[in-house]
PDB file of C-alpha atoms in Angstrom:
ATOM      1  CA  UNK A  15     -67.461  -9.111  -6.546  1.00 57.00           C
ATOM      2  CA  UNK A  16     -68.668 -12.022  -8.580  1.00 81.00           C
ATOM      3  CA  UNK A  17     -72.192 -12.247  -7.197  1.00 90.00           C
ATOM      4  CA  UNK A  18     -75.121 -12.315  -9.608  1.00 95.00           C
ATOM      5  CA  UNK A  19     -78.677 -11.266  -8.671  1.00 97.00           C
ATOM      6  CA  UNK A  20     -81.647 -11.677 -11.002  1.00 95.00           C
ATOM      7  CA  UNK A  21     -85.377 -11.400 -11.380  1.00 97.00           C
ATOM      8  CA  UNK A  22     -87.796 -11.804 -14.275  1.00 97.00           C
ATOM      9  CA  UNK A  23     -91.400 -11.140 -15.152  1.00 97.00           C
ATOM     10  CA  UNK A  24     -93.689 -11.507 -18.154  1.00 97.00           C
ATOM     11  CA  UNK A  25     -95.213  -8.142 -19.038  1.00 97.00           C
ATOM     12  CA  UNK A  26     -98.356  -7.818 -21.167  1.00 96.00           C
ATOM     13  CA  UNK A  27     -96.827  -5.401 -23.675  1.00 96.00           C
ATOM     14  CA  UNK A  28     -94.702  -5.879 -26.792  1.00 96.00           C
ATOM     15  CA  UNK A  29     -90.888  -5.696 -26.547  1.00 97.00           C
ATOM     16  CA  UNK A  30     -90.790  -2.331 -28.358  1.00 97.00           C
ATOM     17  CA  UNK A  31     -93.056  -0.769 -25.716  1.00 96.00           C
ATOM     18  CA  UNK A  32     -91.005  -2.178 -22.847  1.00 97.00           C
ATOM     19  CA  UNK A  33     -87.757  -1.064 -24.495  1.00 98.00           C
ATOM     20  CA  UNK A  34     -89.198   2.425 -24.926  1.00 97.00           C
ATOM     21  CA  UNK A  35     -89.932   2.638 -21.186  1.00 97.00           C
ATOM     22  CA  UNK A  36     -86.324   1.651 -20.444  1.00 97.00           C
ATOM     23  CA  UNK A  37     -85.054   4.589 -22.494  1.00 96.00           C
ATOM     24  CA  UNK A  38     -87.511   7.349 -21.607  1.00 96.00           C
ATOM     25  CA  UNK A  39     -86.442   9.684 -18.804  1.00 96.00           C
ATOM     26  CA  UNK A  40     -89.928  10.478 -17.469  1.00 96.00           C
ATOM     27  CA  UNK A  41     -90.996   6.827 -17.623  1.00 95.00           C
ATOM     28  CA  UNK A  42     -87.892   5.707 -15.754  1.00 95.00           C
ATOM     29  CA  UNK A  43     -88.574   8.160 -12.932  1.00 96.00           C
ATOM     30  CA  UNK A  44     -92.040   6.631 -12.527  1.00 95.00           C
ATOM     31  CA  UNK A  45     -91.334   2.889 -12.633  1.00 96.00           C
ATOM     32  CA  UNK A  46     -87.662   2.268 -11.729  1.00 95.00           C
ATOM     33  CA  UNK A  47     -87.737   3.218  -8.020  1.00 93.00           C
ATOM     34  CA  UNK A  48     -88.735   0.134  -6.025  1.00 89.00           C
ATOM     35  CA  UNK A  49     -91.481   0.227  -3.405  1.00 88.00           C
ATOM     36  CA  UNK A  50     -90.641   2.661  -0.622  1.00 86.00           C
ATOM     37  CA  UNK A  51     -88.595   4.984  -2.862  1.00 89.00           C
ATOM     38  CA  UNK A  52     -89.049   7.766  -5.359  1.00 93.00           C
ATOM     39  CA  UNK A  53     -86.597   8.724  -8.078  1.00 94.00           C
ATOM     40  CA  UNK A  54     -85.369  11.791  -9.903  1.00 96.00           C
ATOM     41  CA  UNK A  55     -83.110  11.774 -12.961  1.00 97.00           C
ATOM     42  CA  UNK A  56     -80.535  14.587 -12.750  1.00 96.00           C
ATOM     43  CA  UNK A  57     -79.061  14.173 -16.233  1.00 96.00           C
ATOM     44  CA  UNK A  58     -79.983  12.041 -19.222  1.00 97.00           C
ATOM     45  CA  UNK A  59     -78.136  10.907 -22.351  1.00 97.00           C
ATOM     46  CA  UNK A  60     -79.899   7.835 -23.854  1.00 95.00           C
ATOM     47  CA  UNK A  61     -77.265   6.489 -26.251  1.00 95.00           C
ATOM     48  CA  UNK A  62     -74.459   3.925 -26.110  1.00 95.00           C
ATOM     49  CA  UNK A  63     -71.705   5.620 -24.135  1.00 96.00           C
ATOM     50  CA  UNK A  64     -74.263   7.966 -22.545  1.00 97.00           C
ATOM     51  CA  UNK A  65     -76.237   7.327 -19.402  1.00 97.00           C
ATOM     52  CA  UNK A  66     -78.005   9.008 -16.534  1.00 97.00           C
ATOM     53  CA  UNK A  67     -77.701   9.979 -12.888  1.00 97.00           C
ATOM     54  CA  UNK A  68     -80.587   9.042 -10.619  1.00 95.00           C
ATOM     55  CA  UNK A  69     -81.261  10.125  -7.066  1.00 93.00           C
ATOM     56  CA  UNK A  70     -83.380   7.563  -5.238  1.00 91.00           C
ATOM     57  CA  UNK A  71     -84.948   8.832  -2.021  1.00 88.00           C
ATOM     58  CA  UNK A  72     -86.270   6.540   0.697  1.00 84.00           C
ATOM     59  CA  UNK A  73     -89.793   7.471   1.773  1.00 82.00           C
ATOM     60  CA  UNK A  74     -88.932   6.151   5.284  1.00 80.00           C
ATOM     61  CA  UNK A  75     -85.139   6.157   5.735  1.00 69.00           C
ATOM     62  CA  UNK A  76     -85.334   4.835   9.308  1.00 74.00           C
ATOM     63  CA  UNK A  77     -85.864   1.286   8.002  1.00 68.00           C
ATOM     64  CA  UNK A  78     -83.325   1.427   5.136  1.00 67.00           C
ATOM     65  CA  UNK A  79     -80.478   3.894   5.483  1.00 69.00           C
ATOM     66  CA  UNK A  80     -79.216   5.038   2.103  1.00 73.00           C
ATOM     67  CA  UNK A  81     -75.852   4.425   0.481  1.00 80.00           C
ATOM     68  CA  UNK A  82     -75.130   8.087  -0.302  1.00 75.00           C
ATOM     69  CA  UNK A  83     -76.846   9.743   2.677  1.00 76.00           C
ATOM     70  CA  UNK A  84     -79.285   8.609   5.355  1.00 72.00           C
ATOM     71  CA  UNK A  85     -82.192   9.082   2.942  1.00 81.00           C
ATOM     72  CA  UNK A  86     -80.722   8.662  -0.558  1.00 80.00           C
ATOM     73  CA  UNK A  87     -78.953   6.406  -3.011  1.00 87.00           C
ATOM     74  CA  UNK A  88     -77.282   8.274  -5.863  1.00 88.00           C
ATOM     75  CA  UNK A  89     -76.250   6.171  -8.829  1.00 94.00           C
ATOM     76  CA  UNK A  90     -74.473   7.028 -12.066  1.00 96.00           C
ATOM     77  CA  UNK A  91     -75.523   4.670 -14.839  1.00 97.00           C
ATOM     78  CA  UNK A  92     -73.779   4.306 -18.184  1.00 98.00           C
ATOM     79  CA  UNK A  93     -75.376   2.692 -21.213  1.00 98.00           C
ATOM     80  CA  UNK A  94     -72.915   0.004 -22.344  1.00 98.00           C
ATOM     81  CA  UNK A  95     -75.223  -1.527 -24.965  1.00 97.00           C
ATOM     82  CA  UNK A  96     -78.593  -0.643 -26.454  1.00 98.00           C
ATOM     83  CA  UNK A  97     -80.132  -3.245 -28.741  1.00 98.00           C
ATOM     84  CA  UNK A  98     -83.661  -2.053 -29.617  1.00 97.00           C
ATOM     85  CA  UNK A  99     -86.446  -4.293 -28.330  1.00 97.00           C
ATOM     86  CA  UNK A 100     -83.918  -6.898 -27.135  1.00 98.00           C
ATOM     87  CA  UNK A 101     -81.397  -5.702 -24.569  1.00 98.00           C
ATOM     88  CA  UNK A 102     -80.195  -2.787 -22.463  1.00 98.00           C
ATOM     89  CA  UNK A 103     -76.878  -3.138 -20.644  1.00 98.00           C
ATOM     90  CA  UNK A 104     -76.133  -0.616 -17.915  1.00 98.00           C
ATOM     91  CA  UNK A 105     -73.051  -0.055 -15.760  1.00 98.00           C
ATOM     92  CA  UNK A 106     -74.042   1.355 -12.367  1.00 96.00           C
ATOM     93  CA  UNK A 107     -71.794   3.043  -9.806  1.00 95.00           C
ATOM     94  CA  UNK A 108     -73.188   4.151  -6.451  1.00 93.00           C
ATOM     95  CA  UNK A 109     -72.020   7.358  -4.819  1.00 90.00           C
ATOM     96  CA  UNK A 110     -71.034   6.122  -1.365  1.00 90.00           C
ATOM     97  CA  UNK A 111     -68.276   6.573   1.211  1.00 89.00           C
ATOM     98  CA  UNK A 112     -68.680   2.971   2.415  1.00 88.00           C
ATOM     99  CA  UNK A 113     -66.284   0.755   0.404  1.00 91.00           C
ATOM    100  CA  UNK A 114     -68.759  -2.146   0.571  1.00 91.00           C
ATOM    101  CA  UNK A 115     -70.841  -0.269  -2.053  1.00 90.00           C
ATOM    102  CA  UNK A 116     -67.866   0.505  -4.323  1.00 90.00           C
ATOM    103  CA  UNK A 117     -67.380  -0.902  -7.796  1.00 91.00           C
ATOM    104  CA  UNK A 118     -69.282  -1.103 -11.033  1.00 95.00           C
ATOM    105  CA  UNK A 119     -72.362  -3.298 -11.151  1.00 96.00           C
ATOM    106  CA  UNK A 120     -73.608  -4.402 -14.574  1.00 97.00           C
ATOM    107  CA  UNK A 121     -77.388  -4.568 -15.058  1.00 97.00           C
ATOM    108  CA  UNK A 122     -78.592  -6.410 -18.172  1.00 98.00           C
ATOM    109  CA  UNK A 123     -82.252  -6.030 -19.140  1.00 98.00           C
ATOM    110  CA  UNK A 124     -83.068  -8.807 -21.611  1.00 98.00           C
ATOM    111  CA  UNK A 125     -86.384  -8.630 -23.483  1.00 98.00           C
ATOM    112  CA  UNK A 126     -87.894 -11.659 -25.224  1.00 98.00           C
ATOM    113  CA  UNK A 127     -91.278 -11.973 -26.900  1.00 96.00           C
ATOM    114  CA  UNK A 128     -93.459 -14.310 -24.838  1.00 95.00           C
ATOM    115  CA  UNK A 129     -97.015 -15.036 -25.936  1.00 88.00           C
ATOM    116  CA  UNK A 130     -98.641 -11.651 -26.378  1.00 88.00           C
ATOM    117  CA  UNK A 131     -96.109  -9.897 -24.182  1.00 96.00           C
ATOM    118  CA  UNK A 132     -92.487  -9.677 -23.173  1.00 98.00           C
ATOM    119  CA  UNK A 133     -90.443 -11.682 -20.718  1.00 98.00           C
ATOM    120  CA  UNK A 134     -88.081  -9.231 -19.034  1.00 98.00           C
ATOM    121  CA  UNK A 135     -85.090 -10.757 -17.256  1.00 98.00           C
ATOM    122  CA  UNK A 136     -82.813  -8.495 -15.235  1.00 98.00           C
ATOM    123  CA  UNK A 137     -79.382  -9.852 -14.373  1.00 98.00           C
ATOM    124  CA  UNK A 138     -77.081  -7.881 -12.076  1.00 97.00           C
ATOM    125  CA  UNK A 139     -73.424  -8.958 -12.022  1.00 97.00           C
ATOM    126  CA  UNK A 140     -70.541  -7.747  -9.878  1.00 95.00           C
ATOM    127  CA  UNK A 141     -73.018  -6.646  -7.217  1.00 95.00           C
ATOM    128  CA  UNK A 142     -71.222  -4.775  -4.408  1.00 93.00           C
ATOM    129  CA  UNK A 143     -71.119  -6.835  -1.202  1.00 93.00           C
ATOM    130  CA  UNK A 144     -72.829  -4.076   0.809  1.00 91.00           C
ATOM    131  CA  UNK A 145     -76.057  -4.698  -1.124  1.00 91.00           C
ATOM    132  CA  UNK A 146     -78.045  -7.489   0.502  1.00 90.00           C
ATOM    133  CA  UNK A 147     -78.896 -10.119  -2.130  1.00 94.00           C
ATOM    134  CA  UNK A 148     -82.461 -10.809  -0.962  1.00 93.00           C
ATOM    135  CA  UNK A 149     -83.226  -7.085  -0.681  1.00 90.00           C
ATOM    136  CA  UNK A 150     -81.707  -6.439  -4.118  1.00 93.00           C
ATOM    137  CA  UNK A 151     -83.686  -9.190  -5.829  1.00 96.00           C
ATOM    138  CA  UNK A 152     -86.850  -7.963  -4.081  1.00 94.00           C
ATOM    139  CA  UNK A 153     -86.068  -4.434  -5.314  1.00 93.00           C
ATOM    140  CA  UNK A 154     -85.529  -5.620  -8.897  1.00 96.00           C
ATOM    141  CA  UNK A 155     -88.806  -7.566  -8.762  1.00 97.00           C
ATOM    142  CA  UNK A 156     -90.550  -4.437  -7.421  1.00 96.00           C
ATOM    143  CA  UNK A 157     -89.161  -2.341 -10.288  1.00 96.00           C
ATOM    144  CA  UNK A 158     -90.332  -4.999 -12.767  1.00 97.00           C
ATOM    145  CA  UNK A 159     -93.823  -4.924 -11.225  1.00 97.00           C
ATOM    146  CA  UNK A 160     -93.822  -1.122 -11.530  1.00 96.00           C
ATOM    147  CA  UNK A 161     -92.643  -1.404 -15.146  1.00 97.00           C
ATOM    148  CA  UNK A 162     -95.453  -3.867 -15.887  1.00 97.00           C
ATOM    149  CA  UNK A 163     -98.062  -1.558 -14.350  1.00 96.00           C
ATOM    150  CA  UNK A 164     -96.649   1.394 -16.256  1.00 96.00           C
ATOM    151  CA  UNK A 165     -96.457  -0.127 -19.754  1.00 96.00           C
ATOM    152  CA  UNK A 166     -99.586  -2.250 -19.473  1.00 93.00           C
ATOM    153  CA  UNK A 167    -101.678   0.856 -18.788  1.00 82.00           C
ATOM    154  CA  UNK A 168    -100.013   2.932 -21.531  1.00 62.00           C
ATOM    155  CA  UNK A 169     -99.842   0.245 -24.229  1.00 55.00           C
TER     156      UNK A 169
END
């Protein structure tokens, strides 16, 4: 598992605002699920060594069967590094019986001041082979668009 997926977007909000949305439970439930999904955080511990468990539910599971069940993806995420206004490093493990979804994927959210906003680059390494690369990058881009909509309206 040495595949790397990535997406980036410039968001019209300062790095501190974007970073805050990455570490706020209620915010995450709103913007992290990509189009066609909704999310619920089951537990939350926003500190290095902490993490969260998110249940992502497909609004129409007939088109995209889930990893954990027909309608859901359950993921346990650990916070490996939290550098305020600069970087969030997460280690994600999907709950799945299918071995093609096994392993720990690292998601790095890098924030850099850009003009009057923030360039957010998400890099996913060690992506499990069961996750289609094009779909994953589309999903990351969708989450970034949701994040932009969320912080740009609240900033």
